[in-house]
Short mmCIF file of C-alpha atoms and ligand atoms in Angstrom, two decimals:
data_model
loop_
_atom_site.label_atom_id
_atom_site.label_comp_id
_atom_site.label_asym_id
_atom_site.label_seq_id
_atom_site.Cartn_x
_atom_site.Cartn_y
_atom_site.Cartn_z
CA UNK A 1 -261.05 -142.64 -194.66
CA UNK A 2 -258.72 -145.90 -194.10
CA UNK A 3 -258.89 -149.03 -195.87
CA UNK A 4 -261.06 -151.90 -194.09
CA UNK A 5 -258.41 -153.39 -192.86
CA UNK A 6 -257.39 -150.26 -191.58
CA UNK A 7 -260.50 -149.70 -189.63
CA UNK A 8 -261.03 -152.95 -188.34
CA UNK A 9 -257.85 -152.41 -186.22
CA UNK A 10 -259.32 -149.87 -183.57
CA UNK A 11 -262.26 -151.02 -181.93
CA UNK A 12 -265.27 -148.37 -181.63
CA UNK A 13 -266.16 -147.54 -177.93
CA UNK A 14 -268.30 -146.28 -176.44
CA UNK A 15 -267.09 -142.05 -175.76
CA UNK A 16 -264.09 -141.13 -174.50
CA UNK A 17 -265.89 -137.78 -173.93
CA UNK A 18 -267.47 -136.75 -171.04
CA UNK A 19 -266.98 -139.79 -168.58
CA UNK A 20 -264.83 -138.99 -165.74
CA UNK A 21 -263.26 -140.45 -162.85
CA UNK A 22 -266.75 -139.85 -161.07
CA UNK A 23 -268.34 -142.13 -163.71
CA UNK A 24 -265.83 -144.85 -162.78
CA UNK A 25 -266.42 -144.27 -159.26
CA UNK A 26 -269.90 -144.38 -159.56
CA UNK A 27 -269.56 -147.61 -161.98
CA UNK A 28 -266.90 -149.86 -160.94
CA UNK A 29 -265.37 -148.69 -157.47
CA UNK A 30 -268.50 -148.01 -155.52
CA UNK A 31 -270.12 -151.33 -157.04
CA UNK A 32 -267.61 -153.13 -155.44
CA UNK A 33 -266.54 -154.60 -159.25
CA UNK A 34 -263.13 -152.99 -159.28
CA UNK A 35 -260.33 -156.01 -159.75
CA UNK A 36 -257.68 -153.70 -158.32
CA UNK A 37 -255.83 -154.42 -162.24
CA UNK A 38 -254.60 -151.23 -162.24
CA UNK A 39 -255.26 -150.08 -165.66
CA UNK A 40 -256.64 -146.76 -164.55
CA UNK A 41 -253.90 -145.06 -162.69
CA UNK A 42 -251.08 -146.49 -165.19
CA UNK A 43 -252.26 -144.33 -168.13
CA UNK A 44 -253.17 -141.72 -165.80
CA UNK A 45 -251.29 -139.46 -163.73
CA UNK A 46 -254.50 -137.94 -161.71
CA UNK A 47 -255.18 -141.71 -160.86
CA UNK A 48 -253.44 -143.48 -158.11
CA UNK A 49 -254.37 -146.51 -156.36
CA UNK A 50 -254.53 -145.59 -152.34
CA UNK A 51 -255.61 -147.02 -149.13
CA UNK A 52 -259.22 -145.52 -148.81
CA UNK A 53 -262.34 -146.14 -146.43
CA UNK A 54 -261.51 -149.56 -143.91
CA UNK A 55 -258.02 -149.95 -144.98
CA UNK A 56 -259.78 -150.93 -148.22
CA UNK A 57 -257.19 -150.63 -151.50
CA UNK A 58 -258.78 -149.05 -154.32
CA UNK A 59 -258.20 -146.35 -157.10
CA UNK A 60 -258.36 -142.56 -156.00
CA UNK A 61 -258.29 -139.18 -157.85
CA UNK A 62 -255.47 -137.25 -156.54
CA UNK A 63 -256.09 -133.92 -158.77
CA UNK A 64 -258.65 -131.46 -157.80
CA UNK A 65 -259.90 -131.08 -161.27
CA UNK A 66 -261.12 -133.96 -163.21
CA UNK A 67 -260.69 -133.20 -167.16
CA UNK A 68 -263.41 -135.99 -167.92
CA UNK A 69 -261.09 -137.11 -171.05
CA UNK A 70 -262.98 -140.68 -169.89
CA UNK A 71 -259.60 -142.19 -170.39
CA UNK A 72 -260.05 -144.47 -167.20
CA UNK A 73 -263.14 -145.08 -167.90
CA UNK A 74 -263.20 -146.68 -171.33
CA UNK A 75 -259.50 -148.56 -170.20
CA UNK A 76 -261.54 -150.31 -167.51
CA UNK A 77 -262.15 -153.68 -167.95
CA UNK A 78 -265.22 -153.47 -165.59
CA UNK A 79 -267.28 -150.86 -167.18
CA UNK A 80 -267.73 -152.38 -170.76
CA UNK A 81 -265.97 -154.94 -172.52
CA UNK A 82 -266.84 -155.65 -176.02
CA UNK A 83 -264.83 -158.77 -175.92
CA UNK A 84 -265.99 -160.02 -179.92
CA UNK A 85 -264.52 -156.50 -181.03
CA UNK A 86 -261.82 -156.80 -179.31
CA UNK A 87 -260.63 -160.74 -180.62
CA UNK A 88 -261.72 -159.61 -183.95
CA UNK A 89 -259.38 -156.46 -183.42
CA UNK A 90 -255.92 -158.96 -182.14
CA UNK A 91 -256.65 -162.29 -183.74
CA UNK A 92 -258.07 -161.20 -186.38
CA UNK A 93 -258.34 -163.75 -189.89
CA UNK A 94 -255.13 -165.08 -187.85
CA UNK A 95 -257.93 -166.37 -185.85
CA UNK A 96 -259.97 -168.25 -189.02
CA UNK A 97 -257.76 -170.87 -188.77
CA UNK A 98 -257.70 -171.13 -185.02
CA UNK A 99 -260.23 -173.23 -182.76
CA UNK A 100 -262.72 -171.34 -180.82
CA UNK A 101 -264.17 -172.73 -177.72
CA UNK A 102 -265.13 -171.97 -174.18
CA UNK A 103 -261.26 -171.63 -173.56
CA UNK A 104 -261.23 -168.60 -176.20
CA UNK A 105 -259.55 -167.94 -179.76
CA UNK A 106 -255.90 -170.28 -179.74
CA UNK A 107 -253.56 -171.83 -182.40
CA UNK A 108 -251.87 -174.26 -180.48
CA UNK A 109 -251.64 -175.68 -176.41
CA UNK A 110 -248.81 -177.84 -174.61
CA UNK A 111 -247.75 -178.74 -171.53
CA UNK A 112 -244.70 -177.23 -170.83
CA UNK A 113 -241.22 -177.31 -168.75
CA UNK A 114 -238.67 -175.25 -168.79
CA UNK A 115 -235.28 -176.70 -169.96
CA UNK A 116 -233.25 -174.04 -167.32
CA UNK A 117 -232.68 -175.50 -163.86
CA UNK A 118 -232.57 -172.13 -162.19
CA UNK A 119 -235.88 -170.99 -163.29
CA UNK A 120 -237.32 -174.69 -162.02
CA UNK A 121 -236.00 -174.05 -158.77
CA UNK A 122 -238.04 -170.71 -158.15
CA UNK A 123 -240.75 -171.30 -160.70
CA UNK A 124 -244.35 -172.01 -159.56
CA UNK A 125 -245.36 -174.89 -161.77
CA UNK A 126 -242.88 -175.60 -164.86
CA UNK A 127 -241.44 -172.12 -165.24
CA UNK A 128 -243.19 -171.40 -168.74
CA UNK A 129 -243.69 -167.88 -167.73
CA UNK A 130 -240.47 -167.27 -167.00
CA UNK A 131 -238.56 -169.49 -169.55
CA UNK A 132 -240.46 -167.48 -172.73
CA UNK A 133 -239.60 -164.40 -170.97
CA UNK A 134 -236.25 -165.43 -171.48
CA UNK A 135 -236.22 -166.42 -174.83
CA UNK A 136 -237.99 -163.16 -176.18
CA UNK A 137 -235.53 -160.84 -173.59
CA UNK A 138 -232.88 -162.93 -175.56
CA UNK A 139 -234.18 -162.73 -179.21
CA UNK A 140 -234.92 -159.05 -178.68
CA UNK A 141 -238.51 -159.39 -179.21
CA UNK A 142 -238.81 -157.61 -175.55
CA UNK A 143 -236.10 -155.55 -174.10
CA UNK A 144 -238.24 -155.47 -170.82
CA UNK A 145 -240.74 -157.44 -168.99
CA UNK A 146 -243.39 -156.51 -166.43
CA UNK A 147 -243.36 -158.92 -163.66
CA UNK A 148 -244.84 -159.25 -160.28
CA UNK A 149 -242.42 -159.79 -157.55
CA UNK A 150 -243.08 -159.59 -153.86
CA UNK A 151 -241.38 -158.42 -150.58
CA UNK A 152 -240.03 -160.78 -147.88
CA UNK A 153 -243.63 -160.81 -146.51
CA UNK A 154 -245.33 -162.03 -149.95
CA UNK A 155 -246.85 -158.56 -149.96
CA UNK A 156 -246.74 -158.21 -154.54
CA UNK A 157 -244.67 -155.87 -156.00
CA UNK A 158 -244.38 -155.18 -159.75
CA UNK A 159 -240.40 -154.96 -161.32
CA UNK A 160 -239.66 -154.01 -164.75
CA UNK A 161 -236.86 -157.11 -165.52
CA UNK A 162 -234.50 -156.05 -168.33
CA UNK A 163 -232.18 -159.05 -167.34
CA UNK A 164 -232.32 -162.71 -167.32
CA UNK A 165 -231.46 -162.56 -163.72
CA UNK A 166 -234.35 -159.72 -162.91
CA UNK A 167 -236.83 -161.95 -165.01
CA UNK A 168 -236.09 -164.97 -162.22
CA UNK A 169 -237.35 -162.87 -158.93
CA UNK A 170 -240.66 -162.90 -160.44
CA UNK A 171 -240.85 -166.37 -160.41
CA UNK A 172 -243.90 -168.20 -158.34
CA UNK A 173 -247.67 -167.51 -157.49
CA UNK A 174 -248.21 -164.57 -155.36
CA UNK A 175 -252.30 -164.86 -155.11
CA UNK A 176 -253.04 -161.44 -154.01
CA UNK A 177 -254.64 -158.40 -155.34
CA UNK A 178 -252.13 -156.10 -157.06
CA UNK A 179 -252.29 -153.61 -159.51
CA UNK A 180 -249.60 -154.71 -161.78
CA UNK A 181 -250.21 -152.83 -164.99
CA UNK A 182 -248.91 -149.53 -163.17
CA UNK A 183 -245.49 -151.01 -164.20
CA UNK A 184 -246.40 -150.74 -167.84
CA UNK A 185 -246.19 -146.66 -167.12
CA UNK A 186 -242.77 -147.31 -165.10
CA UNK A 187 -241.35 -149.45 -168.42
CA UNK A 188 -242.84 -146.28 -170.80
CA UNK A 189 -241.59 -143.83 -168.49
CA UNK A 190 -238.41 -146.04 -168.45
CA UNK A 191 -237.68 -145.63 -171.92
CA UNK A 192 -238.81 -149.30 -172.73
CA UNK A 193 -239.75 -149.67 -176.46
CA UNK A 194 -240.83 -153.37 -176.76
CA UNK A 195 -242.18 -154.42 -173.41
CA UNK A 196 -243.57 -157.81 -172.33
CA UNK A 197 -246.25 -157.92 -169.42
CA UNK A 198 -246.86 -161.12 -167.27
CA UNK A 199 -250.66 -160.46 -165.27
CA UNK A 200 -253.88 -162.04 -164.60
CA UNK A 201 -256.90 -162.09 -167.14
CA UNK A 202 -258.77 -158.99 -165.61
CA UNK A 203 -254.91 -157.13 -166.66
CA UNK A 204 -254.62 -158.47 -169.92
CA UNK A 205 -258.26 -157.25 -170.58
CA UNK A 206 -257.63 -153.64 -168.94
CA UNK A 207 -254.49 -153.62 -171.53
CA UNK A 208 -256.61 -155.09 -174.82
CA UNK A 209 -258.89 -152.13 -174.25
CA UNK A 210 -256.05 -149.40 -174.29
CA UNK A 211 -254.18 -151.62 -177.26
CA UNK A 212 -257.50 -151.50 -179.39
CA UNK A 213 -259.71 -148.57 -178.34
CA UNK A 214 -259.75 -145.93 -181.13
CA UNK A 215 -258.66 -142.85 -179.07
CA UNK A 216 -257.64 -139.91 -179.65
CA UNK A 217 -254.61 -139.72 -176.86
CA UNK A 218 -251.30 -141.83 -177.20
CA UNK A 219 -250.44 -143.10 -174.37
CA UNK A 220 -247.45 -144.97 -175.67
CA UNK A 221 -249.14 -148.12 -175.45
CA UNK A 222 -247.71 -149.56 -178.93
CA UNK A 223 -244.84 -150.27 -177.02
CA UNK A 224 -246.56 -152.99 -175.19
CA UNK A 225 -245.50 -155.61 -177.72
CA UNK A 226 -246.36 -159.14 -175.59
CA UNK A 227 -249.17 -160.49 -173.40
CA UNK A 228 -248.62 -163.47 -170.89
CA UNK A 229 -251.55 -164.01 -169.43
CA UNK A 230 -252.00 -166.68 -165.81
CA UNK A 231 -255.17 -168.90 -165.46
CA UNK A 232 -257.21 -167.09 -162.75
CA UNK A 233 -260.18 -168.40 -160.92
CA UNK A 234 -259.93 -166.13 -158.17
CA UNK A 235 -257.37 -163.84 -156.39
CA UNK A 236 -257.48 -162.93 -152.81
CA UNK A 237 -257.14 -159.69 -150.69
CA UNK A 238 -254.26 -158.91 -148.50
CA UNK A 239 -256.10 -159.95 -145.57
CA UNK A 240 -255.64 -163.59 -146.64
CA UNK A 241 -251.65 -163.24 -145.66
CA UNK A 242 -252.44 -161.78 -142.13
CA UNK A 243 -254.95 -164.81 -141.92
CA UNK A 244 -251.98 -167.44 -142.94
CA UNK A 245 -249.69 -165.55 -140.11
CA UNK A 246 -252.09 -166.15 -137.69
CA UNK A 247 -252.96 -169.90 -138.68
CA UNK A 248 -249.61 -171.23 -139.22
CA UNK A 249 -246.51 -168.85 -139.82
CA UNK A 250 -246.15 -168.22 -136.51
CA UNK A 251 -245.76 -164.05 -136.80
CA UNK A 252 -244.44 -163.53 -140.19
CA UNK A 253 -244.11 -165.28 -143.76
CA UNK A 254 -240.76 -164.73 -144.00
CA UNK A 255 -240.36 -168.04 -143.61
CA UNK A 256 -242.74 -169.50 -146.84
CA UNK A 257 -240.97 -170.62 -149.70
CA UNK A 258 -244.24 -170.82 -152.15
CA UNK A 259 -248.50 -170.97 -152.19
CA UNK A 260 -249.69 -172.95 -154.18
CA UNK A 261 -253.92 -173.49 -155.16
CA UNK A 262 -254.09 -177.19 -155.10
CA UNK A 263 -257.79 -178.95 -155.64
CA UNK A 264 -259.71 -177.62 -152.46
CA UNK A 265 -256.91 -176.50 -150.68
CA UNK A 266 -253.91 -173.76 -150.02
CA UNK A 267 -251.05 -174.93 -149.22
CA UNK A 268 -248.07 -173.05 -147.61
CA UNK A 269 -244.81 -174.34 -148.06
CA UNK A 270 -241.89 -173.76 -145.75
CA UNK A 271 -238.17 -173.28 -146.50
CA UNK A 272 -236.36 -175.98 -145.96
CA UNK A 273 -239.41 -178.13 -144.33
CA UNK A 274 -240.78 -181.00 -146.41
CA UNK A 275 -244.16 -180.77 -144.40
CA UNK A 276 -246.81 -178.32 -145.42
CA UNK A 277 -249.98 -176.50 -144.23
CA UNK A 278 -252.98 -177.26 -145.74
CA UNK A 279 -255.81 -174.63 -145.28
CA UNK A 280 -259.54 -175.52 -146.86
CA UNK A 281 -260.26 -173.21 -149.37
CA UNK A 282 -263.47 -172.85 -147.69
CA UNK A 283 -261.76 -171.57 -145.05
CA UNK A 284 -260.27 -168.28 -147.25
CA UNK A 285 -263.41 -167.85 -149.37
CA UNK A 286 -264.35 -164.46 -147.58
CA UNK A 287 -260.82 -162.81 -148.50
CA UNK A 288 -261.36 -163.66 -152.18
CA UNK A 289 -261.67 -159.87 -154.14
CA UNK A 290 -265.37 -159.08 -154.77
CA UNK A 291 -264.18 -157.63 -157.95
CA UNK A 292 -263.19 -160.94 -158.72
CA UNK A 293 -266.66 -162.46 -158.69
CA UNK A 294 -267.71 -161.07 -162.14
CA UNK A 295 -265.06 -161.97 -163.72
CA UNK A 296 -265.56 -165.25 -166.27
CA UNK A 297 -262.02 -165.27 -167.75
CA UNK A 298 -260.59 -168.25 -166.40
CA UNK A 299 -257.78 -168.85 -168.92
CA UNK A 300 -256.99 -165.13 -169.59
CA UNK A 301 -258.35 -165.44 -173.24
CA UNK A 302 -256.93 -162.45 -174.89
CA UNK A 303 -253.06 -162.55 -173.83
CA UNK A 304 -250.76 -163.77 -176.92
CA UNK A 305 -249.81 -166.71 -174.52
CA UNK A 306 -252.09 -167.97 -172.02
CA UNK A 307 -250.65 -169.97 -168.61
CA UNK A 308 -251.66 -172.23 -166.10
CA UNK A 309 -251.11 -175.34 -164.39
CA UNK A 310 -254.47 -177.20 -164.62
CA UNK A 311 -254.16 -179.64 -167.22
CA UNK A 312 -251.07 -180.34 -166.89
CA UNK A 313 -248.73 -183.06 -164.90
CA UNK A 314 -247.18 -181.64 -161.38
CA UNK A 315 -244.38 -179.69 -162.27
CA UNK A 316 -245.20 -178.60 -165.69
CA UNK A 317 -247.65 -175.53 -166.89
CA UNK A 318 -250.37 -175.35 -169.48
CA UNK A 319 -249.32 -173.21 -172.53
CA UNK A 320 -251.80 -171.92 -175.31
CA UNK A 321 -250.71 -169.68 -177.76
CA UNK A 322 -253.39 -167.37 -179.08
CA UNK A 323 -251.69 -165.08 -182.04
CA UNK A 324 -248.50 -165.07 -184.16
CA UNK A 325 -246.37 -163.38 -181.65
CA UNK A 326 -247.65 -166.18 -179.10
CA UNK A 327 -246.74 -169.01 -181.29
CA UNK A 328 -243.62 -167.64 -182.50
CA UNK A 329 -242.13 -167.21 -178.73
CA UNK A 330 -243.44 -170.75 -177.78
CA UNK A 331 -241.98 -172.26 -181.24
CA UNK A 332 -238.46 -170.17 -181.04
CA UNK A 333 -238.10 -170.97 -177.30
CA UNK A 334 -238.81 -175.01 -177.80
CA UNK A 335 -235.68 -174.74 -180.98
CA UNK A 336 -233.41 -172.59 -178.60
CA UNK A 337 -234.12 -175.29 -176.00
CA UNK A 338 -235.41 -173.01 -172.97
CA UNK A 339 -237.87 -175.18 -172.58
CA UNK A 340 -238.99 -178.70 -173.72
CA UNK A 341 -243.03 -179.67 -174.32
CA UNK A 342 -245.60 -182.57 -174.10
CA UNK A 343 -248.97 -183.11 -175.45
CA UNK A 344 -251.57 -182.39 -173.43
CA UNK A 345 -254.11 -185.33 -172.90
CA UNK A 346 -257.83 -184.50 -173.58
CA UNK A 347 -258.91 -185.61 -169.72
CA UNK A 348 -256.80 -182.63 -168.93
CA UNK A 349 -257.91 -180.29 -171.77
CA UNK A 350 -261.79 -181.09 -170.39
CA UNK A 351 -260.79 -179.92 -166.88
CA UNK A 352 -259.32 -177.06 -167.82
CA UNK A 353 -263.02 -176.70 -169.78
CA UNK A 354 -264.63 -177.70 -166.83
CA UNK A 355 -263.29 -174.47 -164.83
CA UNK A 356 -263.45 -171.92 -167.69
CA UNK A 357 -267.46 -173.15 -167.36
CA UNK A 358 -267.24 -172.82 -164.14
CA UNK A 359 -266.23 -169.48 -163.93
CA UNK A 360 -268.56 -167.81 -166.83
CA UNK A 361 -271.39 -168.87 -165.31
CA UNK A 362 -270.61 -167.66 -161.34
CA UNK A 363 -269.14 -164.85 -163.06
CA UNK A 364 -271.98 -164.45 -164.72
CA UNK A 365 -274.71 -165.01 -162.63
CA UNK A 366 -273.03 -162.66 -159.92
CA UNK A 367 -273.34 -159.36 -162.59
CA UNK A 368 -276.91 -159.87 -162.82
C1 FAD B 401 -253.84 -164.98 -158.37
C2 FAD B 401 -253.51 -166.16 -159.23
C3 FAD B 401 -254.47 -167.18 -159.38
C4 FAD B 401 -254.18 -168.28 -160.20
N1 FAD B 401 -255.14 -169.25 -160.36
C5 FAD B 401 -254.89 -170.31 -161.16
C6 FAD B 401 -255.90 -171.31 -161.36
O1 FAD B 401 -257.02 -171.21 -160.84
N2 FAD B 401 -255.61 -172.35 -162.19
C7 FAD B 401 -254.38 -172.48 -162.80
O2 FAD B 401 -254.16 -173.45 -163.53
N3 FAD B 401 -253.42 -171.53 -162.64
C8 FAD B 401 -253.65 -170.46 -161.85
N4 FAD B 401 -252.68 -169.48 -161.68
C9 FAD B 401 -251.42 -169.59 -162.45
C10 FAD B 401 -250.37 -170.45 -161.76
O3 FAD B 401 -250.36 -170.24 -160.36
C11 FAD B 401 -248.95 -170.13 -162.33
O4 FAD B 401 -248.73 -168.74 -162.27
C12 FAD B 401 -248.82 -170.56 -163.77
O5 FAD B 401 -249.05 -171.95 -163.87
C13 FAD B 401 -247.41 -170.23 -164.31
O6 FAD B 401 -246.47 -171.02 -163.67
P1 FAD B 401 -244.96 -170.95 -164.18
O7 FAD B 401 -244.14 -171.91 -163.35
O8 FAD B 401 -244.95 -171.11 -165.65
O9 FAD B 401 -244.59 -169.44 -163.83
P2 FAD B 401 -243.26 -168.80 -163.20
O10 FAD B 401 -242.14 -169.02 -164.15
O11 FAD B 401 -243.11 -169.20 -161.80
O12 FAD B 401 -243.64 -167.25 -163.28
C14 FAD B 401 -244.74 -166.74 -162.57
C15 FAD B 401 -245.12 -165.40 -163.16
O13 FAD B 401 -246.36 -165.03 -162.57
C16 FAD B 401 -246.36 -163.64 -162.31
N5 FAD B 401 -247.20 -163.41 -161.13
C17 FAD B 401 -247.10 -164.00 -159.92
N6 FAD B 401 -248.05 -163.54 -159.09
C18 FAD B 401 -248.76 -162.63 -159.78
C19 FAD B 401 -249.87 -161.79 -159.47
N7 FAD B 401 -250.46 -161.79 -158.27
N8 FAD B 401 -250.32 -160.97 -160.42
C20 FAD B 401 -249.75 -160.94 -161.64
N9 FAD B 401 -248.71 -161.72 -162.01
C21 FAD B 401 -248.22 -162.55 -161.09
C22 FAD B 401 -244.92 -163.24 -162.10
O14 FAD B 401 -244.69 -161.98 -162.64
C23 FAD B 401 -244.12 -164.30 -162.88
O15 FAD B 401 -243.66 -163.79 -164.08
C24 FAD B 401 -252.93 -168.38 -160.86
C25 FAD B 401 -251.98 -167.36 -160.70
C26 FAD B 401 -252.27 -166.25 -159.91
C27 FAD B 401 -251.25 -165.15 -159.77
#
């Protein structure tokens, strides 16, 4: 029998016993709820995540005999997600003297730049992301980070960076469907012993649930040591790239230097071209993920650091920091002068509101 404290650190879910893949089939794939984070196969080796009926992408037993440990199921952030346990679990009384609102458990927000002129040049908004990757690569809080990179036709890719240089190819928005925490198992497999992972809220969830679920299997997951999580009101299937080929990058994307979600529209930028398209978001709505349509984490509200650009001037990202570790890498990274902050001003803290309300209650009324 452990202490309270002790106790309080694993959350009690549901069994591990006697759910299989078939029960996450049955629960999450064939409900068409599955965000494609990828939580399943990385901690599984029977799991991997396949082309299956219509092209579609979507996790698939590979084994012939299921042990029904019910690893993937209680790791998925679909089936259940007992989201107090879980903040009570990583914030814990850190989180008594935090605020609580419809933007989750934090300590602190800013906007934020980063101070390094080659991260500005690739980065997406102000290059927070990759600027605190830096610092904690640097300080030795991480020795590796988990980043999504893409190929020369946007398709996502995921890259375990161990170097400053690695960290920068990650850099920028890639808004499709990807099931990045599969490079968690390349980082453990890797011999990484202090990783730091970079994905959307649906990931950072999938990863909570392994981090806090009392189980009886280790899975190495204490070596995941940092959570950076994006802002995320919706993500898009891999149709949504053959679309932009089609309606303005005439054969291939080679050519497109960043996307970028502004207002009501995407815009595709062009290397080298100071014009860009500008596609109604209206126009894309249909290649949006349906697993993404339950989801009502808009600011990824149980990552250590939280990231966006709403908020925020052009050019700069939204930073809260949730726990210690989250404040201590935004703190450490402002004194080693990676990156340099400004208050955020309340019209931009109420949009950022605005969306996270936004997206509970679609989210919400779509799982009912
Ligand atoms: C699908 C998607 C939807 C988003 N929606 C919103 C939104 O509605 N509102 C908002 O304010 N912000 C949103 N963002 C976040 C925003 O686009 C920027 O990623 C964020 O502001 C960080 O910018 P940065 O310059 O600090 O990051 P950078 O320094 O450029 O680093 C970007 C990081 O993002 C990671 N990344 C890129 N694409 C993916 C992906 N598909 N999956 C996982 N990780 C990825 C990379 O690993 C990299 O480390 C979204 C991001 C994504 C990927």
């Amino acid at each position: 029998m452990g202490t309270e404290t002790e106790e309080r650190k694993f959350v009690r879910l549901p069994t591990f016993l006697e759910r299989g893949f078939l029960d996450l089939r049955n629960a999450v794939i064939a409900q068409r709820i599955c965000c494609l984070c990828g939580t399943c196969a990385a901690f599984c080796y029977k799991i991997d995540i396949l082309e299956g009926e219509g092209g579609k992408i979507e996790p698939k037993f590979i084994e012939e005999y299921d042990t029904v440990c019910g690893q993937c199921y209680a790791y998925c952030p679909r089936t259940f997600l007992p989201q107090s346990e879980i903040e009570r679990r990583i914030f814990g009384d850190e989180g008594k003297g935090a605020e609580r609102d419809i933007l989750g458990v934090y300590r602190s927000f800013y906007a934020v730049r980063s101070k390094k002129e080659d991260i500005l040049k690739r980065a997406q908004d102000g290059g927070a992301v990759t600027s605190l990757l830096a610092y904690a690569l640097d300080e030795g809080l991480i020795d590796c980070a988990v980043i999504t990179t893409s190929d020369a036709e946007w398709k996502p890719l995921t890259k375990v960076a161990r170097t400053y240089e690695e960290l920068k190819e990650g850099a920028g928005t890639k808004y499709t469907l990807y099931p990045g925490v599969i490079g968690v198992r390349d980082a453990i497999k890797g011999g990484c012993e202090a990783i730091g992972f970079v994905g959307l809220p649906c990931q950072i969830q999938g990863l909570r649930k392994v981090q806090t679920a009392e189980q009886p299997y280790d899975v190495g997951i204490t070596k995941v040591k940092l959570l950076i999580g994006l802002f995320c009101m919706d993500n898009f299937t891999e149709a949504l790239l053959d679309f932009v080929v089609k309606q303005c990058a005439g054969g291939s994307l080679e050519g497109v230097s960043k996307f970028e979600i502004r207002d009501k529209d995407l815009l595709v930028y062009e290397k080298d071209k100071e014009e860009k398209h500008r596609i109604p978001l209206d126009e894309v709505k249909s290649y949006v993920g349906a697993g993404c349509l339950v989801c009502m984490d808009y600011t990824a509200e149980l990552a250590d650091i939280s990231i966006g650009s709403v908020g925020s001037e052009e050019g700069w990202s939204t930073v809260f920091a949730r726990t210690e570790i989250g404040e201590e890498v935004v703190r450490g990274a402002l004194e080693k002068g990676y990156i340099e902050v400004m208050k955020i001003e309340r019209a931009g803290l109420e949009s950022i509101r605005r969306l996270a309300k936004k997206k509970k209650e679609s989210g919400m009324q779509r799982s009912t």
